[in-house]
CSV table of C-alpha atoms and ligand atoms in Angstrom, one decimal:
chain,number,residue,atom,x,y,z
A,14,MET,CA,13.8,25.7,-28.1
A,15,ASP,CA,11.1,27.5,-26.0
A,16,LYS,CA,13.2,27.8,-22.8
A,17,ASN,CA,10.4,29.4,-20.9
A,18,PHE,CA,8.0,26.6,-21.7
A,19,PHE,CA,10.3,24.0,-20.4
A,20,LYS,CA,11.1,26.1,-17.3
A,21,MET,CA,7.3,26.3,-16.5
A,22,VAL,CA,6.7,22.6,-17.2
A,23,SER,CA,9.5,21.7,-14.8
A,24,GLN,CA,8.0,24.0,-12.2
A,25,ALA,CA,4.6,22.4,-12.6
A,26,ALA,CA,6.2,18.9,-12.4
A,27,PHE,CA,7.8,19.7,-9.1
A,28,SER,CA,4.9,21.5,-7.4
A,29,ASN,CA,2.5,20.1,-4.9
A,30,PRO,CA,-0.6,18.8,-6.8
A,31,PHE,CA,-2.8,19.8,-3.8
A,32,GLY,CA,-1.4,23.3,-3.7
A,33,GLU,CA,-2.7,26.4,-5.4
A,34,LYS,CA,0.6,27.1,-7.2
A,35,ARG,CA,0.3,24.0,-9.4
A,36,VAL,CA,-3.0,25.1,-11.0
A,37,ASP,CA,-1.7,28.7,-11.5
A,38,ILE,CA,1.4,27.4,-13.4
A,39,ASP,CA,-0.7,25.1,-15.6
A,40,ARG,CA,-3.0,28.0,-16.4
A,41,GLN,CA,0.0,30.1,-17.4
A,42,ILE,CA,1.5,27.4,-19.6
A,43,VAL,CA,-1.7,26.8,-21.6
A,44,GLY,CA,-2.9,30.4,-21.4
A,45,ALA,CA,-6.1,29.5,-19.7
A,46,ASP,CA,-8.1,31.9,-17.5
A,47,GLU,CA,-8.7,31.4,-13.7
A,48,THR,CA,-11.8,29.3,-14.2
A,49,ALA,CA,-9.9,26.5,-15.9
A,50,ASP,CA,-9.4,23.4,-13.7
A,51,TRP,CA,-6.5,21.1,-13.7
A,52,HIS,CA,-8.1,18.3,-15.6
A,53,SER,CA,-9.1,20.4,-18.6
A,54,MET,CA,-5.6,21.9,-18.9
A,55,LEU,CA,-3.6,18.7,-18.6
A,56,GLN,CA,-4.3,17.3,-22.1
A,57,PRO,CA,-3.4,20.5,-24.0
A,58,LEU,CA,-0.3,20.8,-21.9
A,59,LEU,CA,0.8,17.2,-22.6
A,60,THR,CA,0.2,17.6,-26.4
A,61,ARG,CA,2.3,20.8,-26.5
A,62,LEU,CA,5.0,19.1,-24.5
A,63,GLU,CA,5.1,16.2,-26.9
A,64,GLU,CA,5.5,18.5,-29.8
A,65,GLU,CA,8.3,20.5,-28.1
A,66,ILE,CA,10.2,17.3,-27.2
A,67,GLY,CA,9.8,16.1,-30.8
A,68,GLN,CA,11.3,19.3,-32.1
A,69,LEU,CA,14.2,19.1,-29.6
A,70,ARG,CA,15.0,15.6,-30.7
A,71,GLU,CA,14.9,16.5,-34.4
A,72,SER,CA,17.2,19.5,-33.9
A,73,GLY,CA,19.6,17.3,-31.9
A,74,GLU,CA,19.3,19.7,-28.9
A,75,LEU,CA,18.0,17.1,-26.5
A,76,VAL,CA,20.6,16.6,-23.7
A,77,ILE,CA,20.0,14.8,-20.5
A,78,ASP,CA,22.5,15.8,-17.8
A,79,ARG,CA,21.7,16.0,-14.1
A,80,ASP,CA,24.6,18.3,-13.6
A,81,GLY,CA,23.8,20.5,-16.6
A,82,GLY,CA,22.7,24.1,-16.4
A,83,GLU,CA,19.3,25.3,-15.4
A,84,GLU,CA,17.9,25.0,-19.0
A,85,VAL,CA,19.2,21.4,-19.4
A,86,ARG,CA,17.7,20.4,-16.1
A,87,ALA,CA,14.4,21.9,-17.0
A,88,VAL,CA,14.3,19.8,-20.2
A,89,GLY,CA,15.2,16.7,-18.1
A,90,VAL,CA,12.4,17.3,-15.7
A,91,SER,CA,9.9,18.0,-18.5
A,92,ILE,CA,10.8,14.7,-20.0
A,93,LEU,CA,10.2,13.0,-16.7
A,94,PHE,CA,6.8,14.7,-16.6
A,95,HIS,CA,6.0,13.5,-20.1
A,96,ILE,CA,6.9,9.9,-19.3
A,97,PHE,CA,5.2,10.0,-16.0
A,98,HIS,CA,1.9,10.9,-17.7
A,99,ARG,CA,2.4,8.2,-20.3
A,100,TYR,CA,2.4,5.5,-17.5
A,101,MET,CA,0.1,7.3,-14.9
A,102,ASP,CA,-3.0,5.2,-15.6
A,103,GLN,CA,-1.0,1.9,-15.4
A,104,PHE,CA,0.5,3.0,-12.0
A,105,ASP,CA,-3.1,3.7,-10.8
A,106,ARG,CA,-4.2,0.3,-12.0
A,107,LEU,CA,-1.3,-1.3,-10.2
A,108,ILE,CA,-2.4,0.4,-6.9
A,109,GLU,CA,-5.9,-1.0,-7.2
A,110,GLU,CA,-4.7,-4.5,-8.1
A,111,GLN,CA,-2.1,-4.4,-5.3
A,112,ILE,CA,-4.8,-3.5,-2.8
A,113,ALA,CA,-6.8,-6.5,-3.9
A,114,ALA,CA,-3.8,-8.8,-4.0
A,115,GLY,CA,-2.4,-7.9,-0.6
A,116,ASP,CA,1.1,-8.5,0.7
A,117,GLU,CA,2.7,-10.3,-2.3
A,118,SER,CA,4.2,-7.6,-4.5
A,119,LEU,CA,2.7,-7.9,-8.0
A,120,ARG,CA,4.7,-8.0,-11.2
A,121,ALA,CA,4.7,-4.8,-13.1
A,122,PRO,CA,6.1,-5.3,-16.6
A,123,PHE,CA,4.9,-1.8,-17.7
A,124,ALA,CA,7.2,-0.3,-15.0
A,125,PHE,CA,10.1,-2.1,-16.7
A,126,GLN,CA,9.0,-0.6,-20.0
A,127,CYS,CA,8.9,2.8,-18.3
A,128,LEU,CA,12.5,2.3,-17.2
A,129,GLU,CA,13.5,1.4,-20.7
A,130,ASP,CA,11.8,4.6,-22.0
A,131,LEU,CA,13.7,6.7,-19.5
A,132,THR,CA,17.1,5.1,-20.5
A,133,GLY,CA,16.1,5.5,-24.1
A,134,PHE,CA,15.9,9.3,-23.5
A,135,GLY,CA,19.4,9.2,-22.1
A,136,PHE,CA,18.8,8.9,-18.3
A,137,GLY,CA,21.3,6.8,-16.5
A,138,ARG,CA,20.1,3.3,-15.4
A,139,GLU,CA,20.3,4.0,-11.7
A,140,ASP,CA,18.6,7.4,-12.1
A,141,ALA,CA,15.9,5.8,-14.2
A,142,ARG,CA,15.3,3.1,-11.6
A,143,ARG,CA,14.8,5.8,-9.0
A,144,TYR,CA,12.4,7.7,-11.2
A,145,VAL,CA,10.3,4.7,-11.8
A,146,ALA,CA,10.1,4.1,-8.0
A,147,MET,CA,9.2,7.8,-7.5
A,148,PHE,CA,6.5,7.8,-10.2
A,149,TYR,CA,4.8,4.9,-8.3
A,150,GLN,CA,5.3,6.7,-5.0
A,151,ILE,CA,3.8,9.9,-6.4
A,152,ARG,CA,0.7,8.1,-7.7
A,153,ARG,CA,0.3,6.3,-4.3
A,154,ALA,CA,0.6,9.5,-2.4
A,155,TYR,CA,-2.0,11.1,-4.7
A,156,TYR,CA,-4.3,8.1,-4.4
A,157,PHE,CA,-4.2,7.7,-0.6
A,158,ILE,CA,-4.4,11.4,0.2
A,159,SER,CA,-7.3,12.1,-2.1
A,160,THR,CA,-9.3,9.0,-1.3
A,161,GLY,CA,-8.6,8.9,2.4
A,162,LEU,CA,-9.2,12.6,3.2
A,163,VAL,CA,-12.1,14.0,1.3
A,164,GLY,CA,-13.5,17.5,1.7
A,165,GLU,CA,-13.5,20.9,-0.1
A,166,SER,CA,-13.1,23.3,2.8
A,167,PRO,CA,-9.9,25.4,2.8
A,168,ALA,CA,-8.8,23.5,6.0
A,169,MET,CA,-9.1,20.2,4.2
A,170,LYS,CA,-7.3,21.4,1.1
A,171,GLN,CA,-4.5,22.7,3.3
A,172,LEU,CA,-4.3,19.4,5.1
A,173,ARG,CA,-3.9,17.4,1.9
A,174,ALA,CA,-1.2,19.8,0.7
A,175,ARG,CA,0.6,19.4,4.1
A,176,LEU,CA,0.5,15.6,3.8
A,177,TRP,CA,2.1,15.8,0.4
A,178,ASP,CA,4.9,18.0,1.7
A,179,ASN,CA,5.3,15.5,4.6
A,180,ILE,CA,6.0,12.8,2.1
A,181,PHE,CA,8.1,14.7,-0.5
A,182,THR,CA,9.2,17.8,1.5
A,183,HIS,CA,8.1,21.2,0.3
A,184,GLU,CA,10.8,21.1,-2.4
A,185,ILE,CA,10.4,17.8,-4.2
A,186,ALA,CA,13.6,18.6,-6.1
A,187,TRP,CA,15.5,18.2,-2.8
A,188,TYR,CA,13.7,15.0,-2.2
A,189,GLU,CA,14.5,13.7,-5.6
A,190,SER,CA,18.2,14.6,-5.4
A,191,CYS,CA,19.1,13.4,-2.0
A,192,LEU,CA,16.3,12.7,0.5
A,193,TRP,CA,14.3,9.9,-1.1
A,194,ASN,CA,16.1,7.2,0.9
A,195,ARG,CA,16.7,9.3,4.0
A,196,MET,CA,13.2,10.0,5.2
A,197,GLU,CA,13.3,7.6,8.1
A,198,ASP,CA,14.4,10.2,10.6
A,199,PHE,CA,11.6,12.5,9.6
A,200,SER,CA,9.0,11.7,12.3
A,201,THR,CA,5.6,13.2,12.3
A,202,LEU,CA,3.2,14.2,15.1
A,203,LEU,CA,-0.4,14.5,14.2
A,204,LEU,CA,-2.6,16.5,16.5
A,205,GLY,CA,-6.4,17.0,16.5
A,206,GLU,CA,-9.6,16.0,18.2
A,207,THR,CA,-10.9,12.4,18.3
A,208,GLY,CA,-12.4,11.2,15.0
A,209,THR,CA,-11.0,14.0,12.8
A,210,GLY,CA,-8.9,11.7,10.5
A,211,LYS,CA,-5.5,11.4,12.2
A,212,GLY,CA,-5.4,7.7,11.5
A,213,ALA,CA,-6.5,8.3,7.8
A,214,ALA,CA,-3.7,10.9,7.5
A,215,ALA,CA,-1.1,8.6,9.0
A,216,ALA,CA,-2.2,5.7,6.7
A,217,ALA,CA,-1.8,8.0,3.6
A,218,ILE,CA,1.8,8.9,4.7
A,219,GLY,CA,2.6,5.3,5.6
A,220,ARG,CA,1.5,3.8,2.3
A,221,SER,CA,3.2,6.4,0.2
A,222,GLY,CA,6.9,5.7,1.1
A,223,TYR,CA,9.6,5.1,-1.5
A,224,ILE,CA,9.7,1.5,-2.5
A,225,PRO,CA,12.6,0.5,-4.9
A,226,PHE,CA,11.9,-1.1,-8.2
A,227,ASN,CA,13.6,-4.4,-9.0
A,228,PRO,CA,14.2,-4.5,-12.8
A,229,GLN,CA,15.2,-8.2,-12.8
A,230,ALA,CA,12.0,-9.3,-11.1
A,231,GLN,CA,10.0,-6.6,-12.9
A,232,LYS,CA,8.3,-5.7,-9.6
A,233,PHE,CA,8.6,-3.3,-6.7
A,234,GLU,CA,10.6,-4.7,-3.8
A,235,GLU,CA,7.5,-4.8,-1.5
A,236,SER,CA,3.8,-4.5,-1.5
A,237,PHE,CA,2.7,-1.1,0.0
A,238,THR,CA,0.0,-3.0,1.9
A,239,ARG,CA,2.8,-4.0,4.3
A,240,ALA,CA,3.9,-0.4,4.7
A,241,PHE,CA,1.6,0.8,7.4
A,242,VAL,CA,1.3,-0.7,10.8
A,243,ALA,CA,-0.8,1.0,13.5
A,244,ILE,CA,-1.1,0.5,17.2
A,245,ASN,CA,-3.5,2.2,19.6
A,246,LEU,CA,-1.3,2.6,22.7
A,247,SER,CA,-4.2,3.3,25.0
A,248,GLN,CA,-5.7,-0.1,24.4
A,249,TYR,CA,-2.9,-2.0,26.2
A,250,PRO,CA,-2.2,-2.3,29.9
A,251,ALA,CA,1.3,-0.9,30.8
A,252,ALA,CA,2.7,-4.5,31.3
A,253,LEU,CA,1.8,-5.5,27.7
A,254,ILE,CA,2.8,-2.4,25.7
A,255,GLU,CA,6.4,-3.2,25.5
A,256,SER,CA,5.8,-6.7,24.1
A,257,GLU,CA,3.2,-5.3,21.6
A,258,LEU,CA,5.8,-2.8,20.4
A,259,PHE,CA,9.0,-4.8,20.4
A,260,GLY,CA,7.8,-8.4,20.6
A,261,HIS,CA,9.0,-11.0,23.1
A,262,ARG,CA,10.9,-14.2,23.1
A,263,LYS,CA,9.3,-17.5,24.2
A,264,GLY,CA,9.5,-17.7,28.0
A,265,ALA,CA,10.4,-14.0,28.4
A,266,PHE,CA,7.8,-13.7,31.2
A,267,THR,CA,5.1,-15.8,32.8
A,268,GLY,CA,2.5,-16.3,30.1
A,269,ALA,CA,4.9,-15.8,27.2
A,270,ILE,CA,4.3,-19.3,25.8
A,271,GLU,CA,5.1,-18.5,22.3
A,272,LYS,CA,7.5,-16.0,20.6
A,273,HIS,CA,5.6,-12.8,19.6
A,274,GLU,CA,6.5,-10.4,16.9
A,275,GLY,CA,6.0,-6.7,17.9
A,276,ILE,CA,4.8,-4.1,15.5
A,277,PHE,CA,8.4,-2.8,15.0
A,278,SER,CA,9.3,-6.1,13.4
A,279,ARG,CA,6.1,-6.3,11.4
A,280,CYS,CA,6.6,-2.9,9.7
A,281,SER,CA,8.3,-2.9,6.3
A,282,ALA,CA,11.6,-1.0,6.0
A,283,TYR,CA,9.8,1.2,3.4
A,284,GLY,CA,6.8,2.0,5.6
A,285,ALA,CA,5.7,3.7,8.7
A,286,ILE,CA,4.6,2.8,12.2
A,287,PHE,CA,1.6,4.7,13.6
A,288,LEU,CA,1.7,5.2,17.3
A,289,ASP,CA,-1.8,6.3,18.1
A,290,GLU,CA,-2.7,7.9,21.4
A,291,ILE,CA,1.0,8.7,22.1
A,292,GLY,CA,-0.1,11.0,24.9
A,293,ASP,CA,-1.2,8.0,27.0
A,294,VAL,CA,2.1,6.2,27.3
A,295,SER,CA,4.1,6.1,30.4
A,296,ILE,CA,7.5,7.8,30.8
A,297,PRO,CA,9.5,4.4,30.8
A,298,ILE,CA,7.9,3.5,27.4
A,299,GLN,CA,8.6,7.0,26.1
A,300,ILE,CA,12.3,6.4,26.9
A,301,LYS,CA,12.3,3.1,25.1
A,302,LEU,CA,10.6,4.7,22.0
A,303,LEU,CA,13.1,7.5,22.1
A,304,GLN,CA,15.9,5.0,22.0
A,305,VAL,CA,14.5,3.4,18.9
A,306,LEU,CA,14.2,6.7,17.3
A,307,GLN,CA,17.7,7.7,18.1
A,308,GLU,CA,19.5,4.4,17.6
A,309,ARG,CA,17.2,2.8,15.1
A,310,THR,CA,17.4,-0.5,17.0
A,311,PHE,CA,15.2,-2.3,19.5
A,312,SER,CA,15.3,-5.6,21.4
A,313,PRO,CA,12.3,-7.9,22.0
A,314,VAL,CA,11.4,-8.4,25.7
A,315,GLY,CA,13.7,-11.1,27.1
A,316,SER,CA,16.3,-10.8,24.5
A,317,HIS,CA,19.6,-8.9,24.0
A,318,GLU,CA,19.4,-9.2,20.3
A,319,LYS,CA,19.4,-5.8,18.5
A,320,LEU,CA,17.0,-5.6,15.7
A,321,ARG,CA,17.0,-2.8,13.2
A,322,PHE,CA,14.0,-0.6,12.4
A,323,ASN,CA,14.2,1.4,9.1
A,324,GLY,CA,10.7,2.8,8.7
A,325,ARG,CA,9.3,6.1,9.7
A,326,VAL,CA,7.4,6.9,12.9
A,327,ILE,CA,4.1,8.7,13.0
A,328,ALA,CA,2.5,9.5,16.3
A,329,ALA,CA,-0.8,11.1,17.2
A,330,THR,CA,-2.7,12.3,20.1
A,331,ASN,CA,-6.0,14.1,20.7
A,332,LYS,CA,-4.7,15.5,24.0
A,333,SER,CA,-3.0,18.8,24.4
A,334,ILE,CA,0.7,18.0,24.0
A,335,ASP,CA,1.7,21.4,25.5
A,336,GLU,CA,-0.2,20.6,28.7
A,337,LEU,CA,1.2,17.1,28.9
A,338,ARG,CA,4.7,18.6,28.6
A,339,LYS,CA,4.0,21.2,31.2
A,340,ALA,CA,2.7,18.6,33.6
A,341,GLY,CA,5.8,16.5,33.1
A,342,GLU,CA,3.8,13.7,31.5
A,343,PHE,CA,5.5,13.9,28.1
A,344,ARG,CA,9.2,14.1,27.9
A,345,ASP,CA,10.7,17.1,26.0
A,346,ASP,CA,13.5,15.0,24.5
A,347,PHE,CA,10.9,12.5,23.1
A,348,TYR,CA,8.8,15.4,21.8
A,349,TYR,CA,11.8,16.9,20.0
A,350,ARG,CA,12.5,13.5,18.4
A,351,LEU,CA,8.9,13.2,17.2
A,352,CYS,CA,8.3,16.7,15.8
A,353,SER,CA,10.2,16.9,12.5
A,354,ASP,CA,6.7,17.8,11.3
A,355,ILE,CA,3.6,18.6,13.3
A,356,ILE,CA,0.3,18.5,11.5
A,357,THR,CA,-3.0,19.5,13.0
A,358,VAL,CA,-6.1,17.8,11.6
A,359,PRO,CA,-9.0,20.3,11.6
A,360,PRO,CA,-12.3,19.5,13.5
A,361,LEU,CA,-15.4,18.9,11.4
A,362,ARG,CA,-17.2,21.9,12.8
A,363,GLU,CA,-14.4,24.2,11.6
A,364,ARG,CA,-14.6,22.6,8.2
A,365,ILE,CA,-18.4,23.1,8.0
A,366,ARG,CA,-18.0,26.7,9.3
A,367,GLN,CA,-15.6,27.4,6.4
A,368,THR,CA,-17.6,25.6,3.8
A,369,PRO,CA,-21.2,24.7,4.7
A,370,LYS,CA,-21.4,22.2,1.8
A,371,GLU,CA,-18.6,20.2,3.5
A,372,LEU,CA,-21.2,18.2,5.6
A,373,GLU,CA,-23.2,17.3,2.5
A,374,MET,CA,-20.2,16.1,0.5
A,375,LEU,CA,-18.6,14.2,3.4
A,376,ALA,CA,-21.9,12.6,4.3
A,377,GLY,CA,-22.3,11.6,0.6
A,378,HIS,CA,-18.9,10.0,0.6
A,379,LEU,CA,-19.5,8.2,3.9
A,380,MET,CA,-22.9,6.9,2.7
A,381,GLU,CA,-21.2,5.5,-0.4
A,382,ARG,CA,-18.6,3.9,1.8
A,383,ILE,CA,-21.3,2.3,4.0
A,384,CYS,CA,-23.7,1.2,1.3
A,385,GLY,CA,-21.4,0.7,-1.7
A,386,ALA,CA,-23.4,3.1,-3.9
A,387,ASP,CA,-24.6,6.6,-4.1
A,388,LEU,CA,-27.7,6.2,-2.1
A,389,LYS,CA,-30.4,8.8,-2.6
A,390,PHE,CA,-32.2,8.3,0.8
A,391,PRO,CA,-32.8,11.7,2.4
A,392,ILE,CA,-30.4,10.9,5.3
A,393,LEU,CA,-28.6,14.2,5.3
A,394,GLY,CA,-31.8,16.3,5.4
A,395,LYS,CA,-33.0,14.2,8.4
A,396,LEU,CA,-29.6,14.5,10.1
A,397,LYS,CA,-29.5,18.3,9.8
A,398,GLU,CA,-33.1,18.6,10.9
A,399,ASP,CA,-32.4,16.4,14.0
A,400,VAL,CA,-29.1,17.9,15.2
A,401,GLY,CA,-29.7,21.5,14.1
A,402,ARG,CA,-27.6,23.8,12.0
A,403,ASN,CA,-25.0,24.7,14.7
A,404,TYR,CA,-24.3,21.2,16.0
A,405,ALA,CA,-20.6,21.0,16.9
A,406,TRP,CA,-20.0,17.3,16.0
A,407,PRO,CA,-17.8,16.6,19.0
A,408,GLY,CA,-16.9,13.1,17.6
A,409,ASN,CA,-16.1,14.6,14.2
A,410,VAL,CA,-16.1,12.4,11.1
A,411,ARG,CA,-16.3,9.2,13.2
A,412,GLU,CA,-19.5,10.5,14.8
A,413,LEU,CA,-20.9,11.5,11.4
A,414,GLU,CA,-20.3,8.0,10.1
A,415,GLN,CA,-22.2,6.5,13.1
A,416,ALA,CA,-24.9,9.1,12.9
A,417,ILE,CA,-25.6,8.1,9.3
A,418,ARG,CA,-25.8,4.4,10.4
A,419,ARG,CA,-28.1,5.5,13.3
A,420,VAL,CA,-30.5,7.3,10.9
A,421,MET,CA,-30.5,4.3,8.7
A,422,ILE,CA,-31.4,2.0,11.6
A,423,THR,CA,-33.7,4.1,13.7
A,424,GLY,CA,-34.7,7.0,11.4
A,425,SER,CA,-33.3,9.7,13.6
A,426,TYR,CA,-30.1,11.0,15.4
A,427,SER,CA,-30.3,13.6,18.0
A,428,GLY,CA,-26.6,14.3,18.6
A,429,ASP,CA,-24.2,13.3,21.3
A,430,ALA,CA,-25.6,14.9,24.5
A,431,SER,CA,-23.0,13.4,26.8
A,432,ALA,CA,-19.9,14.7,25.0
A,433,ASP,CA,-18.2,17.8,26.2
A,434,SER,CA,-19.3,20.1,23.4
A,435,PRO,CA,-16.3,21.9,22.1
A,436,ALA,CA,-16.9,25.6,22.1
A,437,ASP,CA,-17.9,26.6,18.6
A,438,GLU,CA,-15.6,29.3,17.5
A,439,GLY,CA,-17.8,32.0,15.9
A,440,LEU,CA,-16.5,34.6,13.5
A,441,GLU,CA,-15.9,37.1,16.2
A,442,GLN,CA,-13.9,34.7,18.4
A,443,ALA,CA,-12.0,33.4,15.5
A,444,MET,CA,-10.9,36.9,14.6
A,445,VAL,CA,-9.8,37.6,18.2
A,446,SER,CA,-7.8,34.3,18.4
A,447,GLY,CA,-6.2,35.2,15.0
A,448,SER,CA,-7.1,31.8,13.4
A,449,LEU,CA,-8.5,33.2,10.2
A,450,THR,CA,-6.8,34.6,7.1
A,451,ALA,CA,-8.2,37.8,5.6
A,452,ARG,CA,-9.8,35.8,2.8
A,453,GLU,CA,-11.6,33.5,5.3
A,454,VAL,CA,-12.9,36.5,7.2
A,455,VAL,CA,-14.5,37.9,4.1
A,456,GLU,CA,-15.9,34.5,3.1
A,457,THR,CA,-17.2,33.7,6.5
A,458,TYR,CA,-18.8,37.1,6.9
A,459,CYS,CA,-20.5,36.9,3.5
A,460,ARG,CA,-21.8,33.4,4.4
A,461,GLU,CA,-23.1,34.5,7.7
A,462,LEU,CA,-24.9,37.4,6.2
A,463,TYR,CA,-26.3,35.2,3.4
A,464,ALA,CA,-27.6,32.8,6.0
A,465,VAL,CA,-29.5,35.7,7.6
A,466,TYR,CA,-30.8,37.6,4.5
A,467,GLY,CA,-30.9,34.7,1.9
A,468,ASN,CA,-29.9,36.8,-1.2
A,469,TYR,CA,-26.7,37.9,-2.7
A,470,GLY,CA,-28.0,41.4,-3.5
A,471,GLU,CA,-28.7,42.3,0.1
A,472,VAL,CA,-25.3,40.9,1.2
A,473,ALA,CA,-23.6,42.9,-1.6
A,474,ARG,CA,-25.4,46.1,-0.4
A,475,ARG,CA,-24.3,45.5,3.2
A,476,THR,CA,-20.7,44.6,2.5
A,477,GLY,CA,-20.1,47.0,-0.4
A,478,LEU,CA,-18.9,44.1,-2.5
A,479,ASP,CA,-20.0,43.3,-6.1
A,480,TRP,CA,-22.7,40.6,-6.0
A,481,ARG,CA,-20.6,38.2,-8.1
A,482,THR,CA,-17.8,38.5,-5.5
A,483,VAL,CA,-20.4,37.8,-2.8
A,484,LYS,CA,-21.6,34.7,-4.6
A,485,LYS,CA,-18.0,33.5,-5.0
A,486,ASN,CA,-17.3,34.0,-1.3
A,487,VAL,CA,-20.6,32.3,-0.2
A,488,SER,CA,-19.9,29.2,-2.3
A,489,ALA,CA,-16.1,29.1,-1.8
B,517,ATP,N1,-11.7,13.8,5.6
B,517,ATP,C1,-12.1,12.6,5.6
B,517,ATP,N2,-12.6,12.0,4.5
B,517,ATP,C2,-13.1,10.7,4.6
B,517,ATP,N3,-13.1,10.0,5.7
B,517,ATP,C3,-12.6,10.5,6.8
B,517,ATP,C4,-12.1,11.8,6.8
B,517,ATP,N4,-11.7,12.1,8.1
B,517,ATP,C5,-11.9,11.0,8.8
B,517,ATP,N5,-12.5,10.0,8.0
B,517,ATP,C6,-13.0,8.7,8.5
B,517,ATP,O1,-13.5,8.9,9.8
B,517,ATP,C7,-13.1,7.8,10.7
B,517,ATP,C8,-12.3,8.3,11.9
B,517,ATP,O2,-11.1,8.8,11.4
B,517,ATP,P1,-9.7,8.4,12.2
B,517,ATP,O3,-9.8,7.1,12.9
B,517,ATP,O4,-8.6,8.6,11.2
B,517,ATP,O5,-9.7,9.5,13.3
B,517,ATP,P2,-8.7,9.8,14.4
B,517,ATP,O6,-8.5,11.3,14.4
B,517,ATP,O7,-7.5,9.0,14.2
B,517,ATP,O8,-9.5,9.4,15.7
B,517,ATP,P3,-8.9,9.0,17.2
B,517,ATP,O9,-8.1,10.2,17.7
B,517,ATP,O10,-10.1,8.8,18.0
B,517,ATP,O11,-8.0,7.8,17.0
B,517,ATP,C9,-12.4,6.8,9.8
B,517,ATP,O12,-13.3,5.9,9.3
B,517,ATP,C10,-11.8,7.7,8.7
B,517,ATP,O13,-11.6,7.0,7.5
């Protein structure tokens, strides 16, 4: 048995697919150089894995034991990796079909077959059931993170990797062994300017929760379409917020003609509630929400009944949470209950600064979303010409989406003159504020020089770098 091979496959299986480490491990396993991408390496890796597993079987060395030593566990995880890839496309199809079907959980006979394959290899029935649920969860997380948050800038790549960790923790082995059904107390606070994608990030987390598989019914216990419920708290007058959150009984107050379900009742036990604009809620509502987070129960307005809430809570604000806390407008105890993880979603101008092509690729993606096809109208060129190269996009991705529509309708977009234009952090400022890594400093510097001199040779001469390194930095 090639122990090292199984060890590396098990490391690859447990690593974040949006992180750098995963690609490095795959390259090591298949002996590829640093230009090889993930897709080109996967097939050779799976072929080799199948051969190695076949040999183990033949020699009678194949042992599945969760409590076995490191080598036995590495073989177990490698087999999970092998079976996962056998069913990956079918899980992806189920995701698409479930989106189209809506809230009724679809039958998934292939998932039952997957469970049978696992038990056939020697995994216990309960473990196998959990792995099937995790396979589906992993594919959903991959799908919703990669389709909901596109972009190639380092900030965007980092965000996707952070969201993955938010769902599975940074050690998926811990998640797999004991956290998979205990994530409800892991709340998340999303920070970032308006329109940066906090809602999209929350939806990706919410739709990627663990949903158990029911072998008798051959389907997952619930449709993930029920797993994400969002509320924008700034939309409701103070008097109505409580009822929107927790619901009310008929006759609870003047005007409560009918019973009303709040969002805490509507959210599936396997999902997440998204409390958008959390910085806008009053102290009494913060106290009520804190109680739900602590006790996991809530009561509809006008009722003493205690209802249970099992989902996760994700909150977001575009305000400075530090300032709100200092001003006494945001309670510390509530903050500490919300902040198991704090994720900052980067502004669009920061992404464009890191990777100028970001605007082009995002605009292409949004145009496809708007028109349903890859339209070749010269909208981006027009946009860039109208707003100028250094436009700060104060409304971020949401503004870009509307700017594209505006160019389609009127033929031009001159930018949002009335917005408070956020200070564009230039290279110098970014270095002073310490917001750049050394690699980003070099990349940004090369890009800025390239923008001025327009050729790699001149940038290489000025920086003392090799022109190939310059090219790599400019197009990073
Ligand atoms: N990286 C991205 N890739 C694709 N679409 C994105 C991305 N970021 C944001 N969007 C899209 O931009 C729009 C605005 O995003 P979203 O509503 O998530 O922003 P937000 O930060 O929650 O804004 P607000 O603070 O105003 O509520 C949505 O249509 C969202 O799908």
